[in-house]
mmCIF file of C-alpha atoms in Angstrom:
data_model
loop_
_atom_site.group_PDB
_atom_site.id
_atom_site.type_symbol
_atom_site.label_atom_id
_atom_site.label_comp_id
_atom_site.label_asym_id
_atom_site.label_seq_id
_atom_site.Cartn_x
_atom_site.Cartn_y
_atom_site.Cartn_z
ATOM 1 C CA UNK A 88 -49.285 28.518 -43.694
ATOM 2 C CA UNK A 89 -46.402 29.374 -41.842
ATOM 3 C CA UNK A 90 -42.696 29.045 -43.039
ATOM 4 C CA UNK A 91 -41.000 26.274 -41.918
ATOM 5 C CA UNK A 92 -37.453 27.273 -40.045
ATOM 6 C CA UNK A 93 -34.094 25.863 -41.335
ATOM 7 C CA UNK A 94 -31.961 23.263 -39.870
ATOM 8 C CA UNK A 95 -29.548 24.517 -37.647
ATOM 9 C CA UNK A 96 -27.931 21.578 -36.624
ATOM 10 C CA UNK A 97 -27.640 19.696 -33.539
ATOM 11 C CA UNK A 98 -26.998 21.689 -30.309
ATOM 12 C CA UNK A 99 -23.854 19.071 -29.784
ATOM 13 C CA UNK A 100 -21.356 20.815 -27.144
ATOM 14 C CA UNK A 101 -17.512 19.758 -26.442
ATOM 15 C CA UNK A 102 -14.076 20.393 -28.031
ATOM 16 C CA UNK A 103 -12.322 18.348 -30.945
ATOM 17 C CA UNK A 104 -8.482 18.669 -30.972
ATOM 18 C CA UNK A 105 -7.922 18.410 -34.700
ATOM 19 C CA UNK A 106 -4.231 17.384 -35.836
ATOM 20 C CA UNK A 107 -5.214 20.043 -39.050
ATOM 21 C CA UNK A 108 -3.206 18.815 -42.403
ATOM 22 C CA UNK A 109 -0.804 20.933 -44.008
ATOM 23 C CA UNK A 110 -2.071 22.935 -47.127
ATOM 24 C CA UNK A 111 -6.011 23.120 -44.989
ATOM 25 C CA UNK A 112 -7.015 26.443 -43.717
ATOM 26 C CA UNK A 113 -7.897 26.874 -40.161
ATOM 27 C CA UNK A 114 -11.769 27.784 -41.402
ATOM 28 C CA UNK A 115 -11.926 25.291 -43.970
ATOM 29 C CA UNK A 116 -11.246 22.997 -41.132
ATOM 30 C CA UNK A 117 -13.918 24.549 -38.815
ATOM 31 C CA UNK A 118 -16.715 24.293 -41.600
ATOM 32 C CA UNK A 119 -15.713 20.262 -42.212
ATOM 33 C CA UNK A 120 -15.819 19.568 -38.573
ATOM 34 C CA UNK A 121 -18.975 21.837 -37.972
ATOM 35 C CA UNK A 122 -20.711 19.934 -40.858
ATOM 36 C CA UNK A 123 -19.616 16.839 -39.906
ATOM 37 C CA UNK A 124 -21.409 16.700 -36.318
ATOM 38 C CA UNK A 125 -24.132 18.588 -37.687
ATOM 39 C CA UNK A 126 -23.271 21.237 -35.030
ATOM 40 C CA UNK A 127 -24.969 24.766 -34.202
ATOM 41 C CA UNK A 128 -22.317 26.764 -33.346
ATOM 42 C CA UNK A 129 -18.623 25.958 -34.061
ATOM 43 C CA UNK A 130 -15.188 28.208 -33.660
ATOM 44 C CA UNK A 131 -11.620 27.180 -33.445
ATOM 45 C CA UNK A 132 -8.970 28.786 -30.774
ATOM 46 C CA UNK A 133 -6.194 30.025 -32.974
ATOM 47 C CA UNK A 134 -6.075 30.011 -36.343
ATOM 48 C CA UNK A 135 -2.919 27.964 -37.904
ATOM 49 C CA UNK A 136 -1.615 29.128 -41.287
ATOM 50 C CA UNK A 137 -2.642 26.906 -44.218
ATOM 51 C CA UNK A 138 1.205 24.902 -44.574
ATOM 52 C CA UNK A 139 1.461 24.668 -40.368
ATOM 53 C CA UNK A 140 -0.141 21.286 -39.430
ATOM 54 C CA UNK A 141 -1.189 20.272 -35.860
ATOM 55 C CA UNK A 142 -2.783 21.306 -32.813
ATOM 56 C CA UNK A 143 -5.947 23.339 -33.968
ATOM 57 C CA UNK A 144 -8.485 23.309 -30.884
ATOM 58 C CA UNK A 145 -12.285 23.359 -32.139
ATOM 59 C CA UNK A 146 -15.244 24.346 -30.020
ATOM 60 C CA UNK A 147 -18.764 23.138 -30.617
ATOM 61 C CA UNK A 148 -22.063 24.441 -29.315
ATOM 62 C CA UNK A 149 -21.662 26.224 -25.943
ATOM 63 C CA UNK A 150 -17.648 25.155 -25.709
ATOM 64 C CA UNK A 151 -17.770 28.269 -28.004
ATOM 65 C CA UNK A 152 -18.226 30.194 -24.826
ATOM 66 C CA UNK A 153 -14.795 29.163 -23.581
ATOM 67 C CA UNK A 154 -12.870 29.401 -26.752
ATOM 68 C CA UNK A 155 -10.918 32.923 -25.336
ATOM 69 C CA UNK A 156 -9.422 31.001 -22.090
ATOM 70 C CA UNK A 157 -7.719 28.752 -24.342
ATOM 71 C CA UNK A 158 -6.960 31.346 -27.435
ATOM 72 C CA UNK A 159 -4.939 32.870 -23.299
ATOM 73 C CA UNK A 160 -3.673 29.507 -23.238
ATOM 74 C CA UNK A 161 0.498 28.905 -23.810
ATOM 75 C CA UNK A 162 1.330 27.327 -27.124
ATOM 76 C CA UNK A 163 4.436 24.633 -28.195
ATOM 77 C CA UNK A 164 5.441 24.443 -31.780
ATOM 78 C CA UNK A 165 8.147 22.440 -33.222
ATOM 79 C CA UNK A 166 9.742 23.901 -36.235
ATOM 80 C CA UNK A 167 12.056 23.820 -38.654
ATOM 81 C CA UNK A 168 14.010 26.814 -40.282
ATOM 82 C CA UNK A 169 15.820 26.453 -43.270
ATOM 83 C CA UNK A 170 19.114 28.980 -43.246
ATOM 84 C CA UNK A 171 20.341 30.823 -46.161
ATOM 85 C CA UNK A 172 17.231 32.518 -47.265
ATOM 86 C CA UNK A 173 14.517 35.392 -45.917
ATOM 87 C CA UNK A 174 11.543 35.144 -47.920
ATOM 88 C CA UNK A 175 8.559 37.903 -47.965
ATOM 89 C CA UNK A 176 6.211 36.026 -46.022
ATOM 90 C CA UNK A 177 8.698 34.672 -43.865
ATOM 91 C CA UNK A 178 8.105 30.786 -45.163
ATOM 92 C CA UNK A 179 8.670 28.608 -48.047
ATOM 93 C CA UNK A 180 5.878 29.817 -49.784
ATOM 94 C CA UNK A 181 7.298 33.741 -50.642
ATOM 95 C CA UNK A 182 9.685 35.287 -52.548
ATOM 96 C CA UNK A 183 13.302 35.463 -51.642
ATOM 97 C CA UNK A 184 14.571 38.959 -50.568
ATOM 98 C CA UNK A 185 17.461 38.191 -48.848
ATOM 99 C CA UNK A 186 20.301 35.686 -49.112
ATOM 100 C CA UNK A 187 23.669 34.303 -47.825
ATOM 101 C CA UNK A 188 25.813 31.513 -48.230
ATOM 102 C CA UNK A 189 26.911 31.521 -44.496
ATOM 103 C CA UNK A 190 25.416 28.226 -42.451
ATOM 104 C CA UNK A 191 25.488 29.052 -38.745
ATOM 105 C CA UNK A 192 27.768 26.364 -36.549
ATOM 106 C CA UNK A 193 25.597 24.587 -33.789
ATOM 107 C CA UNK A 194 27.270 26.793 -30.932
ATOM 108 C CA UNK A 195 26.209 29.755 -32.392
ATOM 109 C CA UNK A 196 22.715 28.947 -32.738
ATOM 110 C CA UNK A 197 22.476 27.454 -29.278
ATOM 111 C CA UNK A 198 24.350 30.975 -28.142
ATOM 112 C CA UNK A 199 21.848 32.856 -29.359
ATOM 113 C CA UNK A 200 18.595 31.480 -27.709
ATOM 114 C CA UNK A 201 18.756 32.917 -24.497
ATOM 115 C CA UNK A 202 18.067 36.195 -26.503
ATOM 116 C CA UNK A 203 14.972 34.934 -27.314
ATOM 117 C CA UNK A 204 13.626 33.843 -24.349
ATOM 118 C CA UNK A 205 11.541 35.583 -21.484
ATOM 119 C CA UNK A 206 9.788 38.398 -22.789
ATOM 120 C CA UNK A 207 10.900 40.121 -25.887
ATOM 121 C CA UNK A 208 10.218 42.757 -28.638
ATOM 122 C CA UNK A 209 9.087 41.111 -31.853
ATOM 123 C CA UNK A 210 7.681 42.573 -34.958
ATOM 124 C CA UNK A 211 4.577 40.326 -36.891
ATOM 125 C CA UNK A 212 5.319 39.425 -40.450
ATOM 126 C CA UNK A 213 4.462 41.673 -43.393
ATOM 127 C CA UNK A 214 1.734 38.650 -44.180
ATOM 128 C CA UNK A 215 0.295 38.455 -41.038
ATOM 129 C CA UNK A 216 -3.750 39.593 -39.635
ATOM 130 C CA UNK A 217 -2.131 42.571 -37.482
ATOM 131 C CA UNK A 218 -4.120 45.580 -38.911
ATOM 132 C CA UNK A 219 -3.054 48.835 -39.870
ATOM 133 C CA UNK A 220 -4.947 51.309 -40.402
ATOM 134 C CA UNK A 221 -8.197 49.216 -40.654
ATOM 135 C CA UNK A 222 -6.600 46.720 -43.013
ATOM 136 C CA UNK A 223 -4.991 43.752 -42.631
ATOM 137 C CA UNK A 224 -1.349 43.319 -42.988
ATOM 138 C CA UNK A 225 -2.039 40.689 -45.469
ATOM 139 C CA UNK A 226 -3.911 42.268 -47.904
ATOM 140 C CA UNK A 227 -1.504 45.089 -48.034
ATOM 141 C CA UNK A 228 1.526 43.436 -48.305
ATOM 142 C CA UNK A 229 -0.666 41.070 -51.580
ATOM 143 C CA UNK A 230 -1.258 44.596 -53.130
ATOM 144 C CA UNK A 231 2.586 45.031 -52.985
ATOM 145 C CA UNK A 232 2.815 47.623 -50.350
ATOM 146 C CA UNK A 233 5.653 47.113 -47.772
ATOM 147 C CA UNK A 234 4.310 48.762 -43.852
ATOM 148 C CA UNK A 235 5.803 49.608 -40.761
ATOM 149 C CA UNK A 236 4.170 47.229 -38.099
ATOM 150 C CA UNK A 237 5.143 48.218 -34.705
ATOM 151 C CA UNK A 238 7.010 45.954 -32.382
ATOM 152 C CA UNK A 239 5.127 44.081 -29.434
ATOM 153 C CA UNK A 240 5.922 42.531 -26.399
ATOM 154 C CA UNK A 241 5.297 38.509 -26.459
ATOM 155 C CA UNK A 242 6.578 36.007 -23.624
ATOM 156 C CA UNK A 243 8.561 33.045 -24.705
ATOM 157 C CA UNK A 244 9.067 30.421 -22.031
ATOM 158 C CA UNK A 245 11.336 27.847 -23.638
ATOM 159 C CA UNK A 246 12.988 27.733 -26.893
ATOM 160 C CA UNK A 247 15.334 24.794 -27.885
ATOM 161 C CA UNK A 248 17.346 23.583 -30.539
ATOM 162 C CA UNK A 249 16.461 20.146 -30.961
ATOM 163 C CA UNK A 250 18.680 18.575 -34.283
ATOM 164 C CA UNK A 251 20.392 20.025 -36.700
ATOM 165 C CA UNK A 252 19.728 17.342 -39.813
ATOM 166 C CA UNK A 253 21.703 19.557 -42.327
ATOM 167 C CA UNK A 254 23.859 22.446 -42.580
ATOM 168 C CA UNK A 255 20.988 24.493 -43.673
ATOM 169 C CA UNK A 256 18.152 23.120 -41.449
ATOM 170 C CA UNK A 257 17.559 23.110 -38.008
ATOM 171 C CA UNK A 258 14.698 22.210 -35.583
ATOM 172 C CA UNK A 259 13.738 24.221 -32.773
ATOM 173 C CA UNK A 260 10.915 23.438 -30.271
ATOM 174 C CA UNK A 261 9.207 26.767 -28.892
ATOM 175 C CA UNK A 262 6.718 27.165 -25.760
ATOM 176 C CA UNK A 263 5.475 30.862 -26.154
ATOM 177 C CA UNK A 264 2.439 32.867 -25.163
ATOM 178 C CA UNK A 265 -0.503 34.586 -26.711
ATOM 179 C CA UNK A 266 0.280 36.692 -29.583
ATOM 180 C CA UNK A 267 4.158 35.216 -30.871
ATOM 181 C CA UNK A 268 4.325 34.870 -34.710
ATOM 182 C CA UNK A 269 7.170 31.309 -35.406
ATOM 183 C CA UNK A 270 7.654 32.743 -38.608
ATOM 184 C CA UNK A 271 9.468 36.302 -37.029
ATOM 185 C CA UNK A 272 11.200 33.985 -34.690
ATOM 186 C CA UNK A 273 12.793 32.676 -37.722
ATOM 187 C CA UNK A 274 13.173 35.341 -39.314
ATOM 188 C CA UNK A 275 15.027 36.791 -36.856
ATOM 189 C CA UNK A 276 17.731 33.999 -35.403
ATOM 190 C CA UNK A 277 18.570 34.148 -39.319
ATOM 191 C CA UNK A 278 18.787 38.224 -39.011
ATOM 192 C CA UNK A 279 21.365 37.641 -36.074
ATOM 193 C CA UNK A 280 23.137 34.714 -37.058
ATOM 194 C CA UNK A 281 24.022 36.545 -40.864
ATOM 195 C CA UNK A 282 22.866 33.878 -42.850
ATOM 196 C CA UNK A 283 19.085 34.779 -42.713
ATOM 197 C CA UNK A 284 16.518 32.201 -42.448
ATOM 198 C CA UNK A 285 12.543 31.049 -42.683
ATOM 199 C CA UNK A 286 10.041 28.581 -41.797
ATOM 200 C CA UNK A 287 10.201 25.126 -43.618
ATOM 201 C CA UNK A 288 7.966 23.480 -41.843
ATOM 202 C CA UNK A 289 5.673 23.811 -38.697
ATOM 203 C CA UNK A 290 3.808 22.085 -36.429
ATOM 204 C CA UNK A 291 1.838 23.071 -33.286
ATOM 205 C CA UNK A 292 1.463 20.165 -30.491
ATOM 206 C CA UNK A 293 -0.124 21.920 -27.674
ATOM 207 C CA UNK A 294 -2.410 24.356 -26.946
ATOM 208 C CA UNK A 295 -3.163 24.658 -22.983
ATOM 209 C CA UNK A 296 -4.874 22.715 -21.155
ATOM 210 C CA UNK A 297 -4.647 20.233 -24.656
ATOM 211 C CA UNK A 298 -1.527 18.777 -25.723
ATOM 212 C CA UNK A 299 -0.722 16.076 -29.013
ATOM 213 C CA UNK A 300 -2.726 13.280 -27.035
ATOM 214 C CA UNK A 301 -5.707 14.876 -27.331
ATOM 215 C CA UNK A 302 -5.309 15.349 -31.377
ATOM 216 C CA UNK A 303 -7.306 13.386 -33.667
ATOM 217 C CA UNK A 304 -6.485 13.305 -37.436
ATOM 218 C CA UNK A 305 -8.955 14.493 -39.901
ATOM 219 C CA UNK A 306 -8.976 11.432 -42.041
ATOM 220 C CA UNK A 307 -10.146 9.262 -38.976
ATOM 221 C CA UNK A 308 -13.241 12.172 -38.545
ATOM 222 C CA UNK A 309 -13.430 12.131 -42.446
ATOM 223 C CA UNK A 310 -14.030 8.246 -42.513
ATOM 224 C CA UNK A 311 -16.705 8.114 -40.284
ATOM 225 C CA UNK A 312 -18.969 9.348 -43.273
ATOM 226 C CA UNK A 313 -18.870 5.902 -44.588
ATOM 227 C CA UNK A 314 -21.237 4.947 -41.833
ATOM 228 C CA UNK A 315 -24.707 5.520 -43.537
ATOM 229 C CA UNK A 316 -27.119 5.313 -40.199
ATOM 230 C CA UNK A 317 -27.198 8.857 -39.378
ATOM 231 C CA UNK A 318 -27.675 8.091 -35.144
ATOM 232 C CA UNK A 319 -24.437 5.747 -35.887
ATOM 233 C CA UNK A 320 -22.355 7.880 -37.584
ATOM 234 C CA UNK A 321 -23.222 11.305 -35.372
ATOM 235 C CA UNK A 322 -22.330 9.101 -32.305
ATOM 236 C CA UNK A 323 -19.641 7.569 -33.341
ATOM 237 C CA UNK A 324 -17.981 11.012 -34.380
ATOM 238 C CA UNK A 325 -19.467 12.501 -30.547
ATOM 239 C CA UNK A 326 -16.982 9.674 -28.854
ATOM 240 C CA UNK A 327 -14.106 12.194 -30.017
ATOM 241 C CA UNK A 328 -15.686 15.175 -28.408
ATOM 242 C CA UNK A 329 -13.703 16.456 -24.835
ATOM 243 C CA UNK A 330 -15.749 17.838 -22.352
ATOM 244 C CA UNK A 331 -16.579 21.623 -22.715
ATOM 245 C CA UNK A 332 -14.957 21.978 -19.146
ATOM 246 C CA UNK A 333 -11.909 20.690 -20.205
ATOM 247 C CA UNK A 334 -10.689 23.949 -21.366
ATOM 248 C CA UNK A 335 -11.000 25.718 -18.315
ATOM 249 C CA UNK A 336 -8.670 23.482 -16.156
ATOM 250 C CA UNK A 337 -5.740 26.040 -15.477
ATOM 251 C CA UNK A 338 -8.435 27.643 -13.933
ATOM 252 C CA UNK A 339 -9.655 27.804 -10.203
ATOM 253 C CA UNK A 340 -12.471 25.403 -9.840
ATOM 254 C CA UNK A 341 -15.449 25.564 -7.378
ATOM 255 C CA UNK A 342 -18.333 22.239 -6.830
ATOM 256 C CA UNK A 343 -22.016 23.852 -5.763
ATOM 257 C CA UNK A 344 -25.037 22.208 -5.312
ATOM 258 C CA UNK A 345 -27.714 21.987 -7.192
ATOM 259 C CA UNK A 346 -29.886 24.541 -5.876
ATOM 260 C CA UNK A 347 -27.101 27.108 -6.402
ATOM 261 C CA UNK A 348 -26.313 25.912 -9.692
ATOM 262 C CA UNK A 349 -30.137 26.976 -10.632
ATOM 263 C CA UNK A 350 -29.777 30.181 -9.457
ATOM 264 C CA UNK A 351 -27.107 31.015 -11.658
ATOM 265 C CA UNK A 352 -28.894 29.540 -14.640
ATOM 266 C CA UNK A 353 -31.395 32.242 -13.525
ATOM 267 C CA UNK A 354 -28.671 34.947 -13.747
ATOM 268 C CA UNK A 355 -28.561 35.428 -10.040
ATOM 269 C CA UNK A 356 -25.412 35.729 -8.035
ATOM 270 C CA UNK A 357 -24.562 32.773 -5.276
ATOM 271 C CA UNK A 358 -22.808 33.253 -2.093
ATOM 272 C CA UNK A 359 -19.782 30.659 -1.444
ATOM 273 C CA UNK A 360 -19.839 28.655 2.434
ATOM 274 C CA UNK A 361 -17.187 27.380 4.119
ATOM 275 C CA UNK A 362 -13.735 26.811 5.372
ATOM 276 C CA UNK A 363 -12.364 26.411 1.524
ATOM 277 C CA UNK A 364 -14.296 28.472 -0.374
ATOM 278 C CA UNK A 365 -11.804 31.248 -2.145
ATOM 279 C CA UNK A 366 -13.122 35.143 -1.589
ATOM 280 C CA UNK A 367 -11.512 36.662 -4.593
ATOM 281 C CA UNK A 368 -11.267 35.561 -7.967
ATOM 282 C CA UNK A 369 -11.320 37.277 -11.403
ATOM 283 C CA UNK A 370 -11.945 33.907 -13.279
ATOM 284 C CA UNK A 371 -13.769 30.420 -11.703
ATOM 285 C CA UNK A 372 -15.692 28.083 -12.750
ATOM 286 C CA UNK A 373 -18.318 26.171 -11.310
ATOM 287 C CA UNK A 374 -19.875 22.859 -11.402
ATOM 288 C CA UNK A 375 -22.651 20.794 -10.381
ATOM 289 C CA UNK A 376 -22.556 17.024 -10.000
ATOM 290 C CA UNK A 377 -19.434 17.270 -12.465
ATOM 291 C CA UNK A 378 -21.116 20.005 -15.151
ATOM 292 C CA UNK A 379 -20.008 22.808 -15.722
ATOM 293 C CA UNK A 380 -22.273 25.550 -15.073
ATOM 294 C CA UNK A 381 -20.912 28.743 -15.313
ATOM 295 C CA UNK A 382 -17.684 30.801 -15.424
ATOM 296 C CA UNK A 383 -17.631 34.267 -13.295
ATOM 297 C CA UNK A 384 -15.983 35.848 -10.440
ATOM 298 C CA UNK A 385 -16.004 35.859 -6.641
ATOM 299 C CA UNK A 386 -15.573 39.006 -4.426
ATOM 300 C CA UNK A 387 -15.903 38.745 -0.760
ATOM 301 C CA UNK A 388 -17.448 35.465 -1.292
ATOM 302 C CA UNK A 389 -20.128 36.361 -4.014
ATOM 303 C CA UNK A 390 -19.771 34.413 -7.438
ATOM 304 C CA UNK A 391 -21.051 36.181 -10.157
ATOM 305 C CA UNK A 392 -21.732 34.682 -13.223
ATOM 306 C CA UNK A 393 -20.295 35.930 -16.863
ATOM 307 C CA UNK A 394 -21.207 33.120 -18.994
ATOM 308 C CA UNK A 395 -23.942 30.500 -17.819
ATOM 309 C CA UNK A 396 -24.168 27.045 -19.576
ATOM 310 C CA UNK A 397 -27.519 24.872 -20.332
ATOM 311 C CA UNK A 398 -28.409 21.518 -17.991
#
């Protein structure tokens, strides 16, 4: 008698925009959501630490496929740094190694921010998943050893100081690119200003193409369990899912027909026609009858497929 294969779950494809709860890790929040649509595959685009809430984009089923075009994707956070303090880990949560009783005036902080846009030199936190060595930063720095992490190059597009509630707060809203730790910005405006400084609280509300109208809280995801009829409850949660093509729109985008869109399923190249049809691209994707198909290249009019995605 032959053994009888697990479950693996539905092959369910599309992207939930979570609004992730403070004190929830980013994969505790994958596994809930993966469980909860009975999903094959599921992976988020950019983890968010356990006391940021917001924007945490999660891919299920073959939207997996696209989750690096929107981990490329820029980023807005609004956050809050509370002056007068720089903690270890560079929020609430650490242990004060720094101090001042200076509070920065409102000019000065606004004075500053052109520093800390276009693209800049910033060093990741000691807590942070930059490895060194072939560990990461993290772990070393909760076995007590302090490292040298090398400074990198990140891109910030727009930083503004939006209120000032207290003498020791202020709220800043960020637009930055791939790779920019908040919790250095912070760290650093308080290094500047002489009064030193870290996160207090932190939100993300976009990830591109998705912004904060896309979110969807976990408790109205959570509440659907009620629901006992299984075909109920699964589509019920599915009405939350965004199209697996979504992600891709700050990409160029290319309709074929149907016959083309076969061959590429077949893993064959297709040749573009036509007065519109681009000749070189690194990244496109494709379509047929408004489904995405694949994502490739075109040279000289070719497009080759990288990633090809079921009827």
């Amino acid at each position: 008698m032959g053994r009888r294969g697990k479950n693996k779950g539905r092959p369910v494809s599309g992207w939930i925009i979570l609004d992730k709860p403070e004190d929830f890790g980013s994969t505790e929040a994958v596994s809930k959501i993966k469980w909860l649509f009975k999903a094959q595959k599921a992976g988020h685009a950019g983890t968010l630490d356990p006391l940021a809430s917001g924007l945490l984009p999660i891919a299920l089923g073959d939207a997996t496929k696209t989750v690096p075009y929107v981990m490329d994707g820029r980023k807005i956070y609004e956050f809050t740094v509370r002056w007068g303090a720089e903690r270890d880990t560079d929020d609430m949560e650490g242990e004060i190694t720094q101090s001042s009783d200076l509070r920065p005036a409102q000019a000065d902080v606004e004075a500053l921010l052109t520093r800390y846009t276009g693209v800049i030199e910033q060093i990741p936190p000691q807590y942070s998943a930059v490895k060194i060595d072939g560990n990461r930063a993290y772990d070393l720095a909760r076995g007590g050893e302090t490292v040298e992490i090398a400074a990198r190059e990140v891109e910030i597009h727009r930083l503004d100081l939006v209120a000032c509630p207290e003498d020791d707060l202020a709220v800043f809203v960020v637009e930055c690119g791939k790779g920019t730790y908040v919790r250095s910005l912070a760290r650093d405006l308080g290094r500047d200003l002489g009064c030193y400084g870290h996160i207090a609280k932190l939100r993300r509300i976009g990830v591109a193409p998705f912004s904060d109208e896309d979110m969807v809280p976990l408790a109205d995801l959570a509440a659907l369990e009620e629901l006992e009829d299984d075909a109920e409850r699964l589509a019920a949660l599915d009405a939350f899912l965004i199209d697996t093509g979504e992600a891709l729109a700050n990409l160029p985008h290319v309709a074929i027909t149907d016959d083309q869109a076969h061959r590429l399923r077949m893993g064959n190249p297709i040749i573009l026609r036509g007065r519109d049809a681009p000749l070189d691209e690194a990244d496109v994707w494709v379509t047929a009858r408004g489904r995405l198909v694949a994502i490739g290249e075109i040279g000289q009019g070719e497009f080759r497929p990288r990633r090809v995605f079921g009827n």
